[in-house]
């Protein structure tokens, strides 16, 4: 079955308006199985929007099980409930760009062990059939989170972005959801820039592309993905291509071996685009369970700090951390008994290097809520930072600092941030991690597989444990990450392992820090946050 829909020729235009978060807005917080959403929407509207996100997650789980052979059964994975995405809904695309610190984005997603986040606009800066709607933006970003968390293989740029585009247009018509609706918002890239990126060029590394070709990845990636999803033969060829790619074959060579003549594929794609009808998969809305969504207004303390919290969790540096903390400590001083607000303050003070204030805020958070993960972990971070600065060899002091992490873990057994920090505390001490710390690191990766830095740490530990197969499984998505250099540390380690080197010797192939693994900012992780 299909929905009538031909890609129109109206160019997509993204205007820029004055950015900002209205100071007078009444902010609400919605919580569901896989999401925490902050918005200044009214309660019922926010509840409905969050429920739609949960339904989208259900649709992606069902669709991927049917059409993608390399994706795990997300619906049966209980760990996903401990890896919620926190979504911040901003007034406009310009507001999102302000937080992204980039001009050419309409929304962005940051995966990390301390809590993945996404920023999305409430309304588009454009109107009409080809407008980039907020729903499309958010669905696109969440699809990245879904694939990173459930795919067992590394995905190339064209498919990572193409499938996100494919899923993002999921729409409800009457009593059905339709997956694979035409990507009208990519009309300009598909029809006016169609010669910028042939199918053969689509399989090249993004680093070798021009800016115009990089932009065209979204549209051409959607086109090829759409073709593949509704053609069993092409889906089989995709499976072969991904297997070859994850075995070390270069993308272009893997594509030729899998899809055959790429010029013929290009002609087929052009003909596919010109069809008057394209396929879409219908799913009856009645078979989807009603999501449970809790909505509440922010406390006075949370409301006073929400703008600063968004700046903090997006990420700060040496230039921005102190000015942000100066604003936050004044705004939050009136709410010493608010555990969430005090947890946010502890993080901002810590980032600014004010350890005394960070510990005081953490103490306030824990006093108000003994299970406050943020309070307990920032108490630990402060103590660890002092020990590192003092170059301490006092084993009792290190044990005391770790006791706060243990308390956080006992309060929330599946808090990946606590598990990761416990392991990292041994690195800070320059000590060998104990078995519990290593097990905790591996568990953190299971809980938040999207965090590339934690994945890289776990791969290194696997090599130290002489678990080469386990290390390779962790390294492949990093080595073939479309946003990383082709000669990234993970790729060098894999090459060394394939050349017959042992685990420890292979580690010498990657001297640079794991932060080199990604290059594109918003999707590459960032500072701690929760």
mmCIF file of N, CA and C in Angstrom, residues 217-330:
data_model
loop_
_atom_site.group_PDB
_atom_site.id
_atom_site.type_symbol
_atom_site.label_atom_id
_atom_site.label_comp_id
_atom_site.label_asym_id
_atom_site.label_seq_id
_atom_site.Cartn_x
_atom_site.Cartn_y
_atom_site.Cartn_z
ATOM 1 N N UNK A 217 23.743 14.417 1.403
ATOM 2 C CA UNK A 217 23.671 13.080 2.003
ATOM 3 C C UNK A 217 22.281 12.812 2.564
ATOM 4 N N UNK A 218 21.671 13.829 3.167
ATOM 5 C CA UNK A 218 20.377 13.633 3.816
ATOM 6 C C UNK A 218 19.310 13.222 2.801
ATOM 7 N N UNK A 219 19.226 13.967 1.704
ATOM 8 C CA UNK A 219 18.213 13.655 0.703
ATOM 9 C C UNK A 219 18.508 12.380 -0.060
ATOM 10 N N UNK A 220 19.744 12.259 -0.561
ATOM 11 C CA UNK A 220 20.089 11.059 -1.327
ATOM 12 C C UNK A 220 20.131 9.828 -0.422
ATOM 13 N N UNK A 221 20.536 10.033 0.824
ATOM 14 C CA UNK A 221 20.501 8.922 1.776
ATOM 15 C C UNK A 221 19.082 8.457 2.024
ATOM 16 N N UNK A 222 18.152 9.425 2.158
ATOM 17 C CA UNK A 222 16.738 9.056 2.303
ATOM 18 C C UNK A 222 16.259 8.280 1.087
ATOM 19 N N UNK A 223 16.632 8.742 -0.098
ATOM 20 C CA UNK A 223 16.164 8.111 -1.331
ATOM 21 C C UNK A 223 16.609 6.651 -1.413
ATOM 22 N N UNK A 224 17.898 6.404 -1.178
ATOM 23 C CA UNK A 224 18.387 5.032 -1.257
ATOM 24 C C UNK A 224 17.803 4.180 -0.132
ATOM 25 N N UNK A 225 17.695 4.758 1.060
ATOM 26 C CA UNK A 225 17.112 4.013 2.181
ATOM 27 C C UNK A 225 15.670 3.633 1.875
ATOM 28 N N UNK A 226 14.905 4.562 1.318
ATOM 29 C CA UNK A 226 13.505 4.280 0.984
ATOM 30 C C UNK A 226 13.423 3.152 -0.039
ATOM 31 N N UNK A 227 14.278 3.194 -1.035
ATOM 32 C CA UNK A 227 14.309 2.117 -2.026
ATOM 33 C C UNK A 227 14.601 0.775 -1.360
ATOM 34 N N UNK A 228 15.593 0.778 -0.487
ATOM 35 C CA UNK A 228 16.035 -0.457 0.161
ATOM 36 C C UNK A 228 14.949 -1.039 1.059
ATOM 37 N N UNK A 229 14.289 -0.183 1.836
ATOM 38 C CA UNK A 229 13.326 -0.672 2.817
ATOM 39 C C UNK A 229 12.147 -1.399 2.178
ATOM 40 N N UNK A 230 11.790 -1.025 0.958
ATOM 41 C CA UNK A 230 10.613 -1.618 0.329
ATOM 42 C C UNK A 230 10.963 -2.562 -0.823
ATOM 43 N N UNK A 231 12.216 -3.015 -0.856
ATOM 44 C CA UNK A 231 12.647 -3.964 -1.884
ATOM 45 C C UNK A 231 13.442 -5.078 -1.212
ATOM 46 N N UNK A 232 12.908 -6.297 -1.132
ATOM 47 C CA UNK A 232 13.595 -7.396 -0.436
ATOM 48 C C UNK A 232 14.988 -7.686 -0.987
ATOM 49 N N UNK A 233 15.167 -7.565 -2.299
ATOM 50 C CA UNK A 233 16.483 -7.832 -2.887
ATOM 51 C C UNK A 233 17.489 -6.782 -2.426
ATOM 52 N N UNK A 234 17.089 -5.518 -2.478
ATOM 53 C CA UNK A 234 17.981 -4.456 -2.027
ATOM 54 C C UNK A 234 18.271 -4.571 -0.532
ATOM 55 N N UNK A 235 17.281 -5.007 0.256
ATOM 56 C CA UNK A 235 17.524 -5.183 1.696
ATOM 57 C C UNK A 235 18.575 -6.259 1.928
ATOM 58 N N UNK A 236 18.516 -7.313 1.146
ATOM 59 C CA UNK A 236 19.529 -8.358 1.258
ATOM 60 C C UNK A 236 20.904 -7.818 0.875
ATOM 61 N N UNK A 237 20.938 -6.996 -0.164
ATOM 62 C CA UNK A 237 22.203 -6.396 -0.585
ATOM 63 C C UNK A 237 22.728 -5.431 0.475
ATOM 64 N N UNK A 238 21.817 -4.717 1.137
ATOM 65 C CA UNK A 238 22.225 -3.830 2.229
ATOM 66 C C UNK A 238 22.877 -4.633 3.344
ATOM 67 N N UNK A 239 22.277 -5.775 3.684
ATOM 68 C CA UNK A 239 22.857 -6.618 4.721
ATOM 69 C C UNK A 239 24.265 -7.058 4.374
ATOM 70 N N UNK A 240 24.478 -7.431 3.117
ATOM 71 C CA UNK A 240 25.813 -7.832 2.672
ATOM 72 C C UNK A 240 26.777 -6.655 2.748
ATOM 73 N N UNK A 241 26.318 -5.482 2.315
ATOM 74 C CA UNK A 241 27.150 -4.277 2.338
ATOM 75 C C UNK A 241 27.596 -3.950 3.763
ATOM 76 N N UNK A 242 26.666 -3.970 4.716
ATOM 77 C CA UNK A 242 27.008 -3.635 6.098
ATOM 78 C C UNK A 242 27.956 -4.665 6.700
ATOM 79 N N UNK A 243 27.763 -5.930 6.345
ATOM 80 C CA UNK A 243 28.663 -6.974 6.839
ATOM 81 C C UNK A 243 30.077 -6.759 6.315
ATOM 82 N N UNK A 244 30.195 -6.460 5.028
ATOM 83 C CA UNK A 244 31.509 -6.193 4.447
ATOM 84 C C UNK A 244 32.148 -4.958 5.074
ATOM 85 N N UNK A 245 31.354 -3.914 5.230
ATOM 86 C CA UNK A 245 31.858 -2.672 5.812
ATOM 87 C C UNK A 245 32.391 -2.914 7.216
ATOM 88 N N UNK A 246 31.662 -3.693 8.002
ATOM 89 C CA UNK A 246 32.074 -3.957 9.377
ATOM 90 C C UNK A 246 33.173 -5.006 9.479
ATOM 91 N N UNK A 247 33.528 -5.578 8.349
ATOM 92 C CA UNK A 247 34.660 -6.508 8.315
ATOM 93 C C UNK A 247 35.929 -5.817 7.847
ATOM 94 N N UNK A 248 35.827 -4.517 7.562
ATOM 95 C CA UNK A 248 37.001 -3.750 7.177
ATOM 96 C C UNK A 248 37.076 -3.367 5.720
ATOM 97 N N UNK A 249 36.120 -3.813 4.898
ATOM 98 C CA UNK A 249 36.115 -3.441 3.483
ATOM 99 C C UNK A 249 35.734 -1.973 3.340
ATOM 100 N N UNK A 250 36.429 -1.246 2.479
ATOM 101 C CA UNK A 250 36.109 0.155 2.256
ATOM 102 C C UNK A 250 34.683 0.281 1.726
ATOM 103 N N UNK A 251 34.039 1.398 2.070
ATOM 104 C CA UNK A 251 32.628 1.570 1.750
ATOM 105 C C UNK A 251 32.337 1.434 0.261
ATOM 106 N N UNK A 252 33.130 2.088 -0.583
ATOM 107 C CA UNK A 252 32.874 2.044 -2.023
ATOM 108 C C UNK A 252 33.014 0.625 -2.564
ATOM 109 N N UNK A 253 34.049 -0.078 -2.109
ATOM 110 C CA UNK A 253 34.256 -1.454 -2.565
ATOM 111 C C UNK A 253 33.137 -2.361 -2.060
ATOM 112 N N UNK A 254 32.727 -2.162 -0.809
ATOM 113 C CA UNK A 254 31.637 -2.961 -0.250
ATOM 114 C C UNK A 254 30.344 -2.716 -1.018
ATOM 115 N N UNK A 255 30.123 -1.466 -1.431
ATOM 116 C CA UNK A 255 28.915 -1.131 -2.189
ATOM 117 C C UNK A 255 28.922 -1.812 -3.553
ATOM 118 N N UNK A 256 30.059 -1.786 -4.226
ATOM 119 C CA UNK A 256 30.147 -2.421 -5.541
ATOM 120 C C UNK A 256 29.945 -3.928 -5.443
ATOM 121 N N UNK A 257 30.519 -4.539 -4.412
ATOM 122 C CA UNK A 257 30.362 -5.985 -4.237
ATOM 123 C C UNK A 257 28.926 -6.358 -3.873
ATOM 124 N N UNK A 258 28.216 -5.449 -3.243
ATOM 125 C CA UNK A 258 26.871 -5.756 -2.747
ATOM 126 C C UNK A 258 25.771 -5.316 -3.703
ATOM 127 N N UNK A 259 25.853 -4.067 -4.175
ATOM 128 C CA UNK A 259 24.794 -3.514 -5.017
ATOM 129 C C UNK A 259 25.082 -3.647 -6.507
ATOM 130 N N UNK A 260 26.312 -4.012 -6.854
ATOM 131 C CA UNK A 260 26.651 -4.156 -8.264
ATOM 132 C C UNK A 260 27.013 -2.831 -8.905
ATOM 133 N N UNK A 261 26.576 -2.627 -10.132
ATOM 134 C CA UNK A 261 26.892 -1.432 -10.913
ATOM 135 C C UNK A 261 26.273 -0.201 -10.248
ATOM 136 N N UNK A 262 27.101 0.678 -9.711
ATOM 137 C CA UNK A 262 26.587 1.841 -8.987
ATOM 138 C C UNK A 262 26.003 2.885 -9.928
ATOM 139 N N UNK A 263 26.457 2.920 -11.179
ATOM 140 C CA UNK A 263 25.844 3.833 -12.145
ATOM 141 C C UNK A 263 24.415 3.387 -12.452
ATOM 142 N N UNK A 264 24.222 2.086 -12.530
ATOM 143 C CA UNK A 264 22.872 1.564 -12.751
ATOM 144 C C UNK A 264 21.991 1.856 -11.540
ATOM 145 N N UNK A 265 22.578 1.765 -10.352
ATOM 146 C CA UNK A 265 21.834 2.087 -9.130
ATOM 147 C C UNK A 265 21.438 3.558 -9.124
ATOM 148 N N UNK A 266 22.322 4.406 -9.639
ATOM 149 C CA UNK A 266 22.038 5.839 -9.710
ATOM 150 C C UNK A 266 20.846 6.108 -10.630
ATOM 151 N N UNK A 267 20.827 5.464 -11.776
ATOM 152 C CA UNK A 267 19.709 5.637 -12.711
ATOM 153 C C UNK A 267 18.407 5.120 -12.102
ATOM 154 N N UNK A 268 18.516 4.018 -11.399
ATOM 155 C CA UNK A 268 17.328 3.452 -10.761
ATOM 156 C C UNK A 268 16.793 4.403 -9.690
ATOM 157 N N UNK A 269 17.701 5.035 -8.952
ATOM 158 C CA UNK A 269 17.291 5.979 -7.914
ATOM 159 C C UNK A 269 16.602 7.198 -8.521
ATOM 160 N N UNK A 270 17.142 7.698 -9.629
ATOM 161 C CA UNK A 270 16.525 8.848 -10.293
ATOM 162 C C UNK A 270 15.115 8.509 -10.772
ATOM 163 N N UNK A 271 14.947 7.312 -11.315
ATOM 164 C CA UNK A 271 13.625 6.890 -11.778
ATOM 165 C C UNK A 271 12.668 6.718 -10.598
ATOM 166 N N UNK A 272 13.191 6.211 -9.501
ATOM 167 C CA UNK A 272 12.378 6.002 -8.299
ATOM 168 C C UNK A 272 11.847 7.334 -7.774
ATOM 169 N N UNK A 273 12.696 8.350 -7.831
ATOM 170 C CA UNK A 273 12.320 9.673 -7.337
ATOM 171 C C UNK A 273 11.197 10.291 -8.165
ATOM 172 N N UNK A 274 11.139 9.951 -9.444
ATOM 173 C CA UNK A 274 10.160 10.562 -10.341
ATOM 174 C C UNK A 274 8.805 9.859 -10.328
ATOM 175 N N UNK A 275 8.673 8.808 -9.531
ATOM 176 C CA UNK A 275 7.390 8.110 -9.452
ATOM 177 C C UNK A 275 6.301 9.032 -8.912
ATOM 178 N N UNK A 276 5.083 8.812 -9.352
ATOM 179 C CA UNK A 276 3.964 9.605 -8.838
ATOM 180 C C UNK A 276 3.508 9.112 -7.474
ATOM 181 N N UNK A 277 3.859 7.878 -7.136
ATOM 182 C CA UNK A 277 3.506 7.318 -5.833
ATOM 183 C C UNK A 277 4.717 6.590 -5.260
ATOM 184 N N UNK A 278 4.887 6.688 -3.946
ATOM 185 C CA UNK A 278 5.927 5.921 -3.270
ATOM 186 C C UNK A 278 5.285 5.127 -2.144
ATOM 187 N N UNK A 279 5.890 4.021 -1.805
ATOM 188 C CA UNK A 279 5.323 3.138 -0.790
ATOM 189 C C UNK A 279 5.505 3.710 0.606
ATOM 190 N N UNK A 280 4.596 3.342 1.488
ATOM 191 C CA UNK A 280 4.711 3.634 2.912
ATOM 192 C C UNK A 280 4.042 2.494 3.658
ATOM 193 N N UNK A 281 4.532 2.201 4.840
ATOM 194 C CA UNK A 281 4.020 1.071 5.607
ATOM 195 C C UNK A 281 2.965 1.542 6.596
ATOM 196 N N UNK A 282 1.732 1.012 6.507
ATOM 197 C CA UNK A 282 0.695 1.411 7.462
ATOM 198 C C UNK A 282 0.728 0.552 8.726
ATOM 199 N N UNK A 283 0.495 1.182 9.861
ATOM 200 C CA UNK A 283 0.382 0.478 11.139
ATOM 201 C C UNK A 283 -0.859 1.012 11.840
ATOM 202 N N UNK A 284 -1.759 0.128 12.200
ATOM 203 C CA UNK A 284 -2.992 0.553 12.858
ATOM 204 C C UNK A 284 -2.687 1.165 14.218
ATOM 205 N N UNK A 285 -3.226 2.350 14.459
ATOM 206 C CA UNK A 285 -3.000 3.017 15.741
ATOM 207 C C UNK A 285 -3.608 2.229 16.895
ATOM 208 N N UNK A 286 -4.624 1.444 16.617
ATOM 209 C CA UNK A 286 -5.338 0.727 17.678
ATOM 210 C C UNK A 286 -4.501 -0.368 18.324
ATOM 211 N N UNK A 287 -3.458 -0.841 17.630
ATOM 212 C CA UNK A 287 -2.650 -1.924 18.201
ATOM 213 C C UNK A 287 -1.556 -1.395 19.124
ATOM 214 N N UNK A 288 -1.357 -0.081 19.144
ATOM 215 C CA UNK A 288 -0.325 0.500 19.996
ATOM 216 C C UNK A 288 -0.889 0.770 21.383
ATOM 217 N N UNK A 289 -0.222 0.315 22.435
ATOM 218 C CA UNK A 289 -0.720 0.565 23.791
ATOM 219 C C UNK A 289 -0.665 2.046 24.145
ATOM 220 N N UNK A 290 -1.513 2.453 25.062
ATOM 221 C CA UNK A 290 -1.536 3.841 25.508
ATOM 222 C C UNK A 290 -0.348 4.097 26.432
ATOM 223 N N UNK A 291 0.579 4.978 26.051
ATOM 224 C CA UNK A 291 1.745 5.240 26.901
ATOM 225 C C UNK A 291 1.348 5.923 28.210
ATOM 226 N N UNK A 292 2.091 5.627 29.255
ATOM 227 C CA UNK A 292 1.892 6.279 30.544
ATOM 228 C C UNK A 292 2.841 7.472 30.625
ATOM 229 N N UNK A 293 2.286 8.653 30.807
ATOM 230 C CA UNK A 293 3.083 9.880 30.852
ATOM 231 C C UNK A 293 2.700 10.678 32.092
ATOM 232 N N UNK A 294 3.688 10.990 32.909
ATOM 233 C CA UNK A 294 3.473 11.838 34.083
ATOM 234 C C UNK A 294 3.940 13.254 33.761
ATOM 235 N N UNK A 295 3.110 14.233 34.086
ATOM 236 C CA UNK A 295 3.440 15.632 33.803
ATOM 237 C C UNK A 295 3.314 16.446 35.085
ATOM 238 N N UNK A 296 4.273 17.305 35.313
ATOM 239 C CA UNK A 296 4.200 18.216 36.459
ATOM 240 C C UNK A 296 4.835 19.543 36.087
ATOM 241 N N UNK A 297 4.441 20.579 36.801
ATOM 242 C CA UNK A 297 5.101 21.870 36.636
ATOM 243 C C UNK A 297 6.456 21.824 37.330
ATOM 244 N N UNK A 298 7.404 22.571 36.821
ATOM 245 C CA UNK A 298 8.694 22.650 37.494
ATOM 246 C C UNK A 298 8.521 23.326 38.846
ATOM 247 N N UNK A 299 9.356 22.932 39.787
ATOM 248 C CA UNK A 299 9.369 23.629 41.069
ATOM 249 C C UNK A 299 9.889 25.045 40.853
ATOM 250 N N UNK A 300 9.735 25.886 41.849
ATOM 251 C CA UNK A 300 10.227 27.261 41.718
ATOM 252 C C UNK A 300 11.732 27.278 41.468
ATOM 253 N N UNK A 301 12.450 26.399 42.157
ATOM 254 C CA UNK A 301 13.894 26.350 41.973
ATOM 255 C C UNK A 301 14.280 25.882 40.582
ATOM 256 N N UNK A 302 13.600 24.850 40.094
ATOM 257 C CA UNK A 302 13.875 24.354 38.742
ATOM 258 C C UNK A 302 13.550 25.415 37.698
ATOM 259 N N UNK A 303 12.410 26.080 37.879
ATOM 260 C CA UNK A 303 11.993 27.104 36.917
ATOM 261 C C UNK A 303 12.982 28.262 36.876
ATOM 262 N N UNK A 304 13.534 28.612 38.041
ATOM 263 C CA UNK A 304 14.495 29.715 38.090
ATOM 264 C C UNK A 304 15.790 29.375 37.362
ATOM 265 N N UNK A 305 16.089 28.076 37.256
ATOM 266 C CA UNK A 305 17.378 27.656 36.709
ATOM 267 C C UNK A 305 17.283 26.977 35.347
ATOM 268 N N UNK A 306 16.074 26.774 34.813
ATOM 269 C CA UNK A 306 15.940 25.923 33.636
ATOM 270 C C UNK A 306 16.752 26.422 32.449
ATOM 271 N N UNK A 307 16.751 27.716 32.214
ATOM 272 C CA UNK A 307 17.541 28.240 31.092
ATOM 273 C C UNK A 307 19.025 27.946 31.303
ATOM 274 N N UNK A 308 19.509 28.176 32.509
ATOM 275 C CA UNK A 308 20.917 27.931 32.807
ATOM 276 C C UNK A 308 21.233 26.441 32.801
ATOM 277 N N UNK A 309 20.250 25.637 33.215
ATOM 278 C CA UNK A 309 20.439 24.191 33.164
ATOM 279 C C UNK A 309 20.644 23.721 31.727
ATOM 280 N N UNK A 310 19.870 24.268 30.814
ATOM 281 C CA UNK A 310 20.019 23.883 29.415
ATOM 282 C C UNK A 310 21.398 24.267 28.883
ATOM 283 N N UNK A 311 21.878 25.443 29.250
ATOM 284 C CA UNK A 311 23.214 25.858 28.821
ATOM 285 C C UNK A 311 24.272 24.934 29.418
ATOM 286 N N UNK A 312 24.076 24.572 30.678
ATOM 287 C CA UNK A 312 25.038 23.718 31.366
ATOM 288 C C UNK A 312 25.082 22.318 30.771
ATOM 289 N N UNK A 313 23.916 21.723 30.597
ATOM 290 C CA UNK A 313 23.893 20.345 30.118
ATOM 291 C C UNK A 313 24.276 20.251 28.651
ATOM 292 N N UNK A 314 24.076 21.335 27.895
ATOM 293 C CA UNK A 314 24.559 21.349 26.514
ATOM 294 C C UNK A 314 26.076 21.248 26.474
ATOM 295 N N UNK A 315 26.742 21.901 27.445
ATOM 296 C CA UNK A 315 28.192 21.820 27.510
ATOM 297 C C UNK A 315 28.823 23.186 27.681
ATOM 298 N N UNK A 316 29.753 23.291 28.599
ATOM 299 C CA UNK A 316 30.471 24.536 28.846
ATOM 300 C C UNK A 316 31.963 24.279 28.735
ATOM 301 N N UNK A 317 32.727 25.365 28.687
ATOM 302 C CA UNK A 317 34.178 25.254 28.634
ATOM 303 C C UNK A 317 34.782 26.298 29.567
ATOM 304 N N UNK A 318 36.088 26.465 29.482
ATOM 305 C CA UNK A 318 36.761 27.400 30.365
ATOM 306 C C UNK A 318 36.297 28.831 30.211
ATOM 307 N N UNK A 319 35.772 29.159 29.043
ATOM 308 C CA UNK A 319 35.320 30.526 28.797
ATOM 309 C C UNK A 319 33.900 30.761 29.293
ATOM 310 N N UNK A 320 33.052 29.741 29.225
ATOM 311 C CA UNK A 320 31.627 29.936 29.522
ATOM 312 C C UNK A 320 31.187 29.431 30.894
ATOM 313 N N UNK A 321 31.968 28.553 31.513
ATOM 314 C CA UNK A 321 31.522 27.925 32.761
ATOM 315 C C UNK A 321 31.380 28.923 33.907
ATOM 316 N N UNK A 322 32.359 29.803 34.074
ATOM 317 C CA UNK A 322 32.319 30.724 35.215
ATOM 318 C C UNK A 322 31.211 31.767 35.103
ATOM 319 N N UNK A 323 31.014 32.407 33.944
ATOM 320 C CA UNK A 323 29.890 33.347 33.839
ATOM 321 C C UNK A 323 28.538 32.673 34.077
ATOM 322 N N UNK A 324 28.392 31.444 33.602
ATOM 323 C CA UNK A 324 27.134 30.732 33.813
ATOM 324 C C UNK A 324 26.924 30.458 35.296
ATOM 325 N N UNK A 325 27.967 30.039 35.969
ATOM 326 C CA UNK A 325 27.862 29.763 37.404
ATOM 327 C C UNK A 325 27.553 31.035 38.186
ATOM 328 N N UNK A 326 28.117 32.146 37.771
ATOM 329 C CA UNK A 326 27.849 33.413 38.460
ATOM 330 C C UNK A 326 26.360 33.752 38.408
ATOM 331 N N UNK A 327 25.726 33.499 37.267
ATOM 332 C CA UNK A 327 24.285 33.744 37.149
ATOM 333 C C UNK A 327 23.489 32.722 37.948
ATOM 334 N N UNK A 328 23.906 31.475 37.874
ATOM 335 C CA UNK A 328 23.133 30.396 38.480
ATOM 336 C C UNK A 328 23.140 30.460 40.003
ATOM 337 N N UNK A 329 24.277 30.769 40.595
ATOM 338 C CA UNK A 329 24.336 30.746 42.055
ATOM 339 C C UNK A 329 23.466 31.839 42.662
ATOM 340 N N UNK A 330 23.320 32.941 41.954
ATOM 341 C CA UNK A 330 22.435 34.006 42.435
ATOM 342 C C UNK A 330 20.973 33.587 42.296
#
